[in-house]
mmCIF file of C-alpha atoms in Angstrom:
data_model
loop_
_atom_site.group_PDB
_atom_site.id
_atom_site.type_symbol
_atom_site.label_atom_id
_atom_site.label_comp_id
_atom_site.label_asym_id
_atom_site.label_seq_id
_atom_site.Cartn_x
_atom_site.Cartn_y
_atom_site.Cartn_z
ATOM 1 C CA UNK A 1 -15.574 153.054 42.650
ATOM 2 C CA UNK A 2 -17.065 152.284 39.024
ATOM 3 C CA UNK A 3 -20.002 154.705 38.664
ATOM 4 C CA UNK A 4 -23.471 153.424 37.937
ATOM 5 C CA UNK A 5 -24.368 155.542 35.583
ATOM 6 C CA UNK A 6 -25.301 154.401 32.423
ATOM 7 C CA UNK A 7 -24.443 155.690 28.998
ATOM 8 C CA UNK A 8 -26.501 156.528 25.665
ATOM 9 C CA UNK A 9 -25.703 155.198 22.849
ATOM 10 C CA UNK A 10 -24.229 157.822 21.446
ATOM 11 C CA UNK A 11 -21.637 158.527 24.236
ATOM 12 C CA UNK A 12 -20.711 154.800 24.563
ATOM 13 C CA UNK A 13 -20.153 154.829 20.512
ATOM 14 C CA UNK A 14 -17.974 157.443 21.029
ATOM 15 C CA UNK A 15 -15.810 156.333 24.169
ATOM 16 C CA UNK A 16 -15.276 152.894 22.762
ATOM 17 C CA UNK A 17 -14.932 153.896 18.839
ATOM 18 C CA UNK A 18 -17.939 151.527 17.727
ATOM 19 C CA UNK A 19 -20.257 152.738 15.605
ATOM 20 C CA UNK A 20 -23.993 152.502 16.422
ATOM 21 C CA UNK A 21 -24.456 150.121 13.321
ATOM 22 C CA UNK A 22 -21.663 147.841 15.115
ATOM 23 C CA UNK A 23 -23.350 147.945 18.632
ATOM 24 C CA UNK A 24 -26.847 147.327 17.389
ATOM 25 C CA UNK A 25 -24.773 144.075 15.242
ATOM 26 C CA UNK A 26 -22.957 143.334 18.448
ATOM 27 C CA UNK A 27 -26.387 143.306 20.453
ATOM 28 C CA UNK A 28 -28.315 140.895 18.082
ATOM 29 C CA UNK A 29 -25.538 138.713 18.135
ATOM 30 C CA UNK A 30 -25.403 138.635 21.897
ATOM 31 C CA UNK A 31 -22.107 139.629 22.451
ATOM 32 C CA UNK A 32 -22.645 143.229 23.851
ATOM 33 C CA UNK A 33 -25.761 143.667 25.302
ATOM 34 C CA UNK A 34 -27.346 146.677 26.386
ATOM 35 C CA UNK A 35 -27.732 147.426 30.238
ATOM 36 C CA UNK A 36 -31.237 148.979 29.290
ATOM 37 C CA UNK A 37 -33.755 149.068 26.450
ATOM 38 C CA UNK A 38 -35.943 151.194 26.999
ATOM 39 C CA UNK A 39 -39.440 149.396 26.706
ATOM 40 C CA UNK A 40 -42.013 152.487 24.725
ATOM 41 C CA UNK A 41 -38.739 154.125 22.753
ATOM 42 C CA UNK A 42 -36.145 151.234 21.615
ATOM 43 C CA UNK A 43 -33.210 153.171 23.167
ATOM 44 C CA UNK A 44 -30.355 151.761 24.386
ATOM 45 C CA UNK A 45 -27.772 152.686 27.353
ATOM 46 C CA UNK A 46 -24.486 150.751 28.450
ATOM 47 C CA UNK A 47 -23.062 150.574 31.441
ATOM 48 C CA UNK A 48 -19.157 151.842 31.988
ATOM 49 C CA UNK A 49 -17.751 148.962 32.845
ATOM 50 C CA UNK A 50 -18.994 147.132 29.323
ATOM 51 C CA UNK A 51 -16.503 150.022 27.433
ATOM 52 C CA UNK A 52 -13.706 146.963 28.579
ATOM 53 C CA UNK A 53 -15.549 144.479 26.516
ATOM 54 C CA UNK A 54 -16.645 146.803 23.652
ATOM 55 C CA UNK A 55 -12.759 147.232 23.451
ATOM 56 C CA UNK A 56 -11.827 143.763 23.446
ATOM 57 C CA UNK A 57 -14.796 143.165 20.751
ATOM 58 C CA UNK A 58 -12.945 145.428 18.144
ATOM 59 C CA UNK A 59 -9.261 144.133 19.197
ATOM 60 C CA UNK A 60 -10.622 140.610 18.056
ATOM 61 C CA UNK A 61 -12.309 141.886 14.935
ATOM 62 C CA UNK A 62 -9.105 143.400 13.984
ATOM 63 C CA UNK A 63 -7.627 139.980 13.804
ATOM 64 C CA UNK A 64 -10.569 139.237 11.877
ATOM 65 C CA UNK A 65 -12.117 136.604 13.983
ATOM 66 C CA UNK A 66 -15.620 135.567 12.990
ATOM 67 C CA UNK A 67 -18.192 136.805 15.318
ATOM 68 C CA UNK A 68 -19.437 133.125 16.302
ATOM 69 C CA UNK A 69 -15.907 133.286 17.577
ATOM 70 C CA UNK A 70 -16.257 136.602 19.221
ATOM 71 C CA UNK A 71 -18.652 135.071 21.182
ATOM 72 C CA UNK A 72 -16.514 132.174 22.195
ATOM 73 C CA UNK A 73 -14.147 133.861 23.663
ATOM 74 C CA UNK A 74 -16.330 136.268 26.180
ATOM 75 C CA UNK A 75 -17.980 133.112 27.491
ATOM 76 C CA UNK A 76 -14.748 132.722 29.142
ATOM 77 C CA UNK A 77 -12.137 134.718 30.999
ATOM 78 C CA UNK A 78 -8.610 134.902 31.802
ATOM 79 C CA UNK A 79 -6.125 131.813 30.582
ATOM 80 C CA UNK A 80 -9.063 129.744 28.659
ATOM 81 C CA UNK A 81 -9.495 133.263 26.704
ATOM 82 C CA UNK A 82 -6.190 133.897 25.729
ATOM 83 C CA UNK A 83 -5.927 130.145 24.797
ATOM 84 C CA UNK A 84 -8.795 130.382 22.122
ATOM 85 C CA UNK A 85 -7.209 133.575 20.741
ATOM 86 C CA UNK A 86 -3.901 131.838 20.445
ATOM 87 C CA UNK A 87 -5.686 128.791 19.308
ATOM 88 C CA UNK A 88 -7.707 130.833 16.547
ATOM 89 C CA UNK A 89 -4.167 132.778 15.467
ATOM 90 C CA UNK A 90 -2.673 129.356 15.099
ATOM 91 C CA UNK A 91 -5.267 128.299 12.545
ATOM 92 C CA UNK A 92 -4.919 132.261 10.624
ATOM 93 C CA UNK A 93 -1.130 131.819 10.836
ATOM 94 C CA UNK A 94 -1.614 128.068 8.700
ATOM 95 C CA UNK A 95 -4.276 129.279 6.320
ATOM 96 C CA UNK A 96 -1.704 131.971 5.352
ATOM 97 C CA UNK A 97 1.275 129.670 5.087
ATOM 98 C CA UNK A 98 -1.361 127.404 2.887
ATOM 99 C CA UNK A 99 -2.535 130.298 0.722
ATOM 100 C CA UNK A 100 1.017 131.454 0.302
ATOM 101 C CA UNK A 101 1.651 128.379 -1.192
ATOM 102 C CA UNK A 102 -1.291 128.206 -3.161
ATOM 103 C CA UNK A 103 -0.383 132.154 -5.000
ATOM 104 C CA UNK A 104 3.278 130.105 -5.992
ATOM 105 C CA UNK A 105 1.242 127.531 -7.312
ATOM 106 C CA UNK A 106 -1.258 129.524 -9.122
ATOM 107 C CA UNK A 107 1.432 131.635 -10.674
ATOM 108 C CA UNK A 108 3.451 128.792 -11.466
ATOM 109 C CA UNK A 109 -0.036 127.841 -13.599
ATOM 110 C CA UNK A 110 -0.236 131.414 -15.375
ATOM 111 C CA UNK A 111 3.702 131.435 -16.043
ATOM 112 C CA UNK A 112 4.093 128.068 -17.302
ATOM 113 C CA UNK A 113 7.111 127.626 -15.295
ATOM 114 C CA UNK A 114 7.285 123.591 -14.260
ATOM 115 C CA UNK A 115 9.205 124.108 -10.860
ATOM 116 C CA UNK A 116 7.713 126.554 -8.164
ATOM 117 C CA UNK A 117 9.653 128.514 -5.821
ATOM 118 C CA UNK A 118 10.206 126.767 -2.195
ATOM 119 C CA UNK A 119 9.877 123.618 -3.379
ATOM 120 C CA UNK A 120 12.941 121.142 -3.151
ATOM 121 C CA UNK A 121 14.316 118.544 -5.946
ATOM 122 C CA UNK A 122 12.682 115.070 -5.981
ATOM 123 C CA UNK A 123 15.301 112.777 -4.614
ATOM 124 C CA UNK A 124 16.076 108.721 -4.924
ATOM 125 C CA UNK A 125 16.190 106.706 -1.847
ATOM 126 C CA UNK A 126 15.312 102.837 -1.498
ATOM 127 C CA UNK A 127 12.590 101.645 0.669
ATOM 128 C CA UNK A 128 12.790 98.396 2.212
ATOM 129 C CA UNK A 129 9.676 95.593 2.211
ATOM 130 C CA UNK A 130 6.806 96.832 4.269
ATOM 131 C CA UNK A 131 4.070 94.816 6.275
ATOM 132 C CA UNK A 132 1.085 97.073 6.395
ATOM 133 C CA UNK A 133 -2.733 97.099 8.231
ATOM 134 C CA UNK A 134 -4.830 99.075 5.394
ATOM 135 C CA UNK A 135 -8.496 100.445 4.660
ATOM 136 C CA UNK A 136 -9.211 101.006 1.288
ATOM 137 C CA UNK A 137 -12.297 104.379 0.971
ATOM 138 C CA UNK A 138 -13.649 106.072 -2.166
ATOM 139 C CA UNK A 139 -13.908 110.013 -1.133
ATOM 140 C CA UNK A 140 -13.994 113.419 -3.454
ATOM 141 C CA UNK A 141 -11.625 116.284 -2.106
ATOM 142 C CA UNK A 142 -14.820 117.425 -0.513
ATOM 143 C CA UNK A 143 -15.036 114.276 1.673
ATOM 144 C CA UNK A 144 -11.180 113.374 2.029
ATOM 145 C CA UNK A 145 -10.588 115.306 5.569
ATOM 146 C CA UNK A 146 -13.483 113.487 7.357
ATOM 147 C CA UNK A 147 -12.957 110.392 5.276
ATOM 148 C CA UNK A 148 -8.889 110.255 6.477
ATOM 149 C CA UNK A 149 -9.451 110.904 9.773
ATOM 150 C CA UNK A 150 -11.776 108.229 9.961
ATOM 151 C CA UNK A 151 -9.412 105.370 8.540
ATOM 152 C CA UNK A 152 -6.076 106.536 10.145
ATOM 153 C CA UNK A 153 -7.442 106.882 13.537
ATOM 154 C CA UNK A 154 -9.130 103.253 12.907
ATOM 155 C CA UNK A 155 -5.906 101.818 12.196
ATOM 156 C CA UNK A 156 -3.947 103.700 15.008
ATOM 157 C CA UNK A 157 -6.939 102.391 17.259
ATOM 158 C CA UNK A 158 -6.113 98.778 16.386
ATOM 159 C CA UNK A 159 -2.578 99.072 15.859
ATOM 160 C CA UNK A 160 -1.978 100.309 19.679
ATOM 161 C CA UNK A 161 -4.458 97.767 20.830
ATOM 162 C CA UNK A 162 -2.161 95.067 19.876
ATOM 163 C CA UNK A 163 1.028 96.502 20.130
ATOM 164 C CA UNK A 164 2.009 96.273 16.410
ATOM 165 C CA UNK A 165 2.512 99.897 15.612
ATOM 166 C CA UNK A 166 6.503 99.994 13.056
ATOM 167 C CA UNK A 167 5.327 103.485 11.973
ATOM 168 C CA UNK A 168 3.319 106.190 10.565
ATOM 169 C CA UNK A 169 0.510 106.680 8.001
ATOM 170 C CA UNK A 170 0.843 105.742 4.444
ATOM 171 C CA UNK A 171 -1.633 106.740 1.942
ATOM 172 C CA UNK A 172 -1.462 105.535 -1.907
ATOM 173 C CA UNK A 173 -3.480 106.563 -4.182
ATOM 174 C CA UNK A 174 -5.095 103.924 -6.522
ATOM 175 C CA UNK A 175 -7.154 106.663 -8.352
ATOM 176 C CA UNK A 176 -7.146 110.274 -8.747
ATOM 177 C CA UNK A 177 -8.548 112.544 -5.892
ATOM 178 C CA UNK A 178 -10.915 115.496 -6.723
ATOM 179 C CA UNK A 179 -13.702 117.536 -6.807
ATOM 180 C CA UNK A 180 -15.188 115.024 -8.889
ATOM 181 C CA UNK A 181 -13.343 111.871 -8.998
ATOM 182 C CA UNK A 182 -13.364 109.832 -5.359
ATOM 183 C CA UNK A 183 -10.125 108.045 -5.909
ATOM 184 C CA UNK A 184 -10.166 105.133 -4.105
ATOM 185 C CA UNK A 185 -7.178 105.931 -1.861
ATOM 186 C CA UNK A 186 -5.723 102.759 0.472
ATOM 187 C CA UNK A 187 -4.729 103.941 4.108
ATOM 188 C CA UNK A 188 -1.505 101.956 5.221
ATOM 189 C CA UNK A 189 -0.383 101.827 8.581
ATOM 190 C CA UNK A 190 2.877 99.930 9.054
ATOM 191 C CA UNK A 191 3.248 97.135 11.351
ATOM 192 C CA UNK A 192 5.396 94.899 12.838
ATOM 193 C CA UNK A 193 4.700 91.074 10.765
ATOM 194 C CA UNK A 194 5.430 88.980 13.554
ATOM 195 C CA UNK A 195 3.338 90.706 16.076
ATOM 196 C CA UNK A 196 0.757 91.135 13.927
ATOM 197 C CA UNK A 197 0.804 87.554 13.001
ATOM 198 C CA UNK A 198 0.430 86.585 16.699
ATOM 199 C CA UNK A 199 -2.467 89.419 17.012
ATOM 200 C CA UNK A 200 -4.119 87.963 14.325
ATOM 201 C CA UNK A 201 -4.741 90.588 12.142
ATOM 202 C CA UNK A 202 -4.817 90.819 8.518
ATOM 203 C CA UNK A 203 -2.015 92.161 6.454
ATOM 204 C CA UNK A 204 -0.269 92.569 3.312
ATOM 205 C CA UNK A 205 3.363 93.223 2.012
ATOM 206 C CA UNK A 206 4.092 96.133 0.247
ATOM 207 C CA UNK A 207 6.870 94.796 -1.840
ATOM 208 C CA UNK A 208 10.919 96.502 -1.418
ATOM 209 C CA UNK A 209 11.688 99.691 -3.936
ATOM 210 C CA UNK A 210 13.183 102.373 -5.395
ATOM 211 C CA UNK A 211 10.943 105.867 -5.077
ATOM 212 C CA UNK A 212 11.678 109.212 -6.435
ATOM 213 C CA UNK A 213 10.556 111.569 -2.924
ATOM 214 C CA UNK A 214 9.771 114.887 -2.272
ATOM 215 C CA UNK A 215 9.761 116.007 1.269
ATOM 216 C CA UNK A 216 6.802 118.699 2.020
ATOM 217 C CA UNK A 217 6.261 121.102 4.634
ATOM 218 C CA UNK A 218 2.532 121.149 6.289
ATOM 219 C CA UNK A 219 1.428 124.205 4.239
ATOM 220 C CA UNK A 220 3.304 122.683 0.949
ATOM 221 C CA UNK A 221 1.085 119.518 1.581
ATOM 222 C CA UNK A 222 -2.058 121.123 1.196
ATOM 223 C CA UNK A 223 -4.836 120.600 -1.542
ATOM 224 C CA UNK A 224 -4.374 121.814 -4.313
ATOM 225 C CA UNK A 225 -0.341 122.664 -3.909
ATOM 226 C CA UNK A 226 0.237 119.502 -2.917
ATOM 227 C CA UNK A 227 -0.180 118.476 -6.884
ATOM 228 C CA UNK A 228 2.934 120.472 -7.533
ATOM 229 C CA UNK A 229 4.730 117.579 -5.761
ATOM 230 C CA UNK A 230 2.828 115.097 -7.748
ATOM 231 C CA UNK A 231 4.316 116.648 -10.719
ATOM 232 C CA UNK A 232 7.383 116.838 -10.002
ATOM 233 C CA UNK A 233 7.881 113.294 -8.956
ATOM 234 C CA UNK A 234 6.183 112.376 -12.232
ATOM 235 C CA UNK A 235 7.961 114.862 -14.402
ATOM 236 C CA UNK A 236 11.567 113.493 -12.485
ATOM 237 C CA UNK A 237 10.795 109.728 -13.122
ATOM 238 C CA UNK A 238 9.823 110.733 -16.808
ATOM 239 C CA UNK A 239 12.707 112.863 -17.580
ATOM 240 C CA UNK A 240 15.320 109.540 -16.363
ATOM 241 C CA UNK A 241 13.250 107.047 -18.121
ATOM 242 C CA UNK A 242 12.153 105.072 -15.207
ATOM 243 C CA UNK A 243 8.644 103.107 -14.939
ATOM 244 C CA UNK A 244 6.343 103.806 -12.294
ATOM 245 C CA UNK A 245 5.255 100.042 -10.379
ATOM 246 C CA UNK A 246 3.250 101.387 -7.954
ATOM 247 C CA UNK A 247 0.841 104.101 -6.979
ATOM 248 C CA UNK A 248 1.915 107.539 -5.481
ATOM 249 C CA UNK A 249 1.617 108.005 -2.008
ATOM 250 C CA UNK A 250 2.455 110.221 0.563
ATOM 251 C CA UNK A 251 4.365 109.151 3.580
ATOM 252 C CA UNK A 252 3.759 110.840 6.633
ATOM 253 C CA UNK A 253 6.102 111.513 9.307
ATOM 254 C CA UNK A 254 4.014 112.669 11.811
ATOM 255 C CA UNK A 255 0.149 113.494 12.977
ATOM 256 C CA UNK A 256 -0.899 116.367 10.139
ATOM 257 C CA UNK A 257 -3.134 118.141 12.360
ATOM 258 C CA UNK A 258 -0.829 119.224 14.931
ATOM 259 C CA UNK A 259 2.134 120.413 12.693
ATOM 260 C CA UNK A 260 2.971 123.990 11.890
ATOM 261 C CA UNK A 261 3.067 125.285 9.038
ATOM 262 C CA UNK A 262 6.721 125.199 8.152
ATOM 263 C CA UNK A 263 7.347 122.076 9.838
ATOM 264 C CA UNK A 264 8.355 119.373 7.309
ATOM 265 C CA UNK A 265 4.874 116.471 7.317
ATOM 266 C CA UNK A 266 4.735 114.146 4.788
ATOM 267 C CA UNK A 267 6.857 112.749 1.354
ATOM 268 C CA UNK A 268 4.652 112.780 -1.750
ATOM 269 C CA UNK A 269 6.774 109.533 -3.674
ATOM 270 C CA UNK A 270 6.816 107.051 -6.833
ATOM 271 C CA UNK A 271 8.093 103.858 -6.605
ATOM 272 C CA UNK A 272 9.919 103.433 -9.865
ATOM 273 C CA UNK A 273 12.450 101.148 -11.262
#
């Protein structure tokens, strides 16, 4: 049987390796509470039993999980626990993919060396006439995330509603995206012309073509890495003499969010001839 007696401070810092600095955090954060304050003196005593959470508490900060986090996961117990932890990794596991990216690209900047390590050779490939759904927004990089999911799940929306659905999201780029310049982008969804005709729903061609591709992995395809693919498309179509006769775009080839890191997302292309 657990015993109920309770500890100082000072003997719980030293069973569970926390210092008093990190309990008194801990406590104003609510995520180890005392068992007793004592009302006239401030002191603080644990019970025995909280050593198992004081333990967990520095296990997660090891992974470096914010404390809002922290919190999170002692609401819960058991299976929805280990979930957010292996959720939380997940997202640590894809910012370290995208920052490894980002040190190639950065170095690639300093170096002056045009082609960055990992990344593949644009290649040619013909794309056949399109019928597509689109939404055209004006967003900075700041606003792009919120802005995207907005428009492609508004065009998946309507696309399944009718049945018309021939692929997946196609964004082009009409004007540059940035910290300070908001584009606009056009969000294409492919869609079958004949059902869409009989759904009544407005559409345009996107003519046939030639495009110089480059096929990107999830953490390749993040800002501001992704621009490496830009210029390589660019510095390709330049270097054969071909025109550019339409804007760049990436294709995707599957939902963004859900893709790991190394899995292979999206085609940054030109259409050229």
């Amino acid at each position: 049987m657990e015993s109920t007696e309770l500890l100082s401070i000072g003997e719980f810092a030293r069973r569970s390796r926390l210092s008093p600095r990190a309990l008194r955090l801990y406590d104003g954060q609510g995520i180890l509470v005392p068992a007793e304050v004592d009302d006239d003196t401030g002191y603080r005593r644990y019970r025995e039993s909280q050593l198992t959470t004081a333990r967990l508490v520095m296990l997660l900060r090891r992974l470096d999980m914010p404390l809002s986090r922290v919190a999170e996961v002692l609401t819960v117990s058991g299976s929805q626990a280990a979930d957010l932890v292996g959720r939380y990794w997940d997202e640590v596991e894809r910012r370290a993919a995208s920052q490894r990216e980002l040190a190639r690209y950065v170095q690639a900047q300093f170096s002056g060396d045009q082609r960055v390590p990992g990344f593949a050779e644009p290649r040619l490939r013909h794309v056949a006439e399109q019928t597509f759904i689109t939404e055209k927004r004006h967003a900075t990089i700041g606003e792009f995330a919120a802005v995207t999911d907005d428009s492609a799940n508004r065009l998946m929306t309507v696309a399944r509603r009718h049945a018309v659905s021939a692929g997946n999201v196609v964004f082009l780029y009409h004007g540059e995206i940035s910290e300070d310049s908001d584009g606009p982008v056009e969000f294409c969804l492919p869609v079958d012309p004949a059902a869409a005709l009989r759904a009544g729903l407005t559409t345009r061609a996107e003519p046939a073509h030639d495009e110089w591709y480059l096929r990107l992995t999830r953490a390749q395809a993040e800002y501001p890495q992704i621009l490496t693919a830009y210029d390589a498309v660019f510095r390709r179509a330049a270097e054969r003499g071909d025109r550019w006769t339409g804007p760049p775009r990436e294709v995707y080839l599957g939902y963004f969010p859900d893709a790991a890191p190394d899995e292979e997302i999206c085609d940054v292309a030109l259409p050229i001839s």
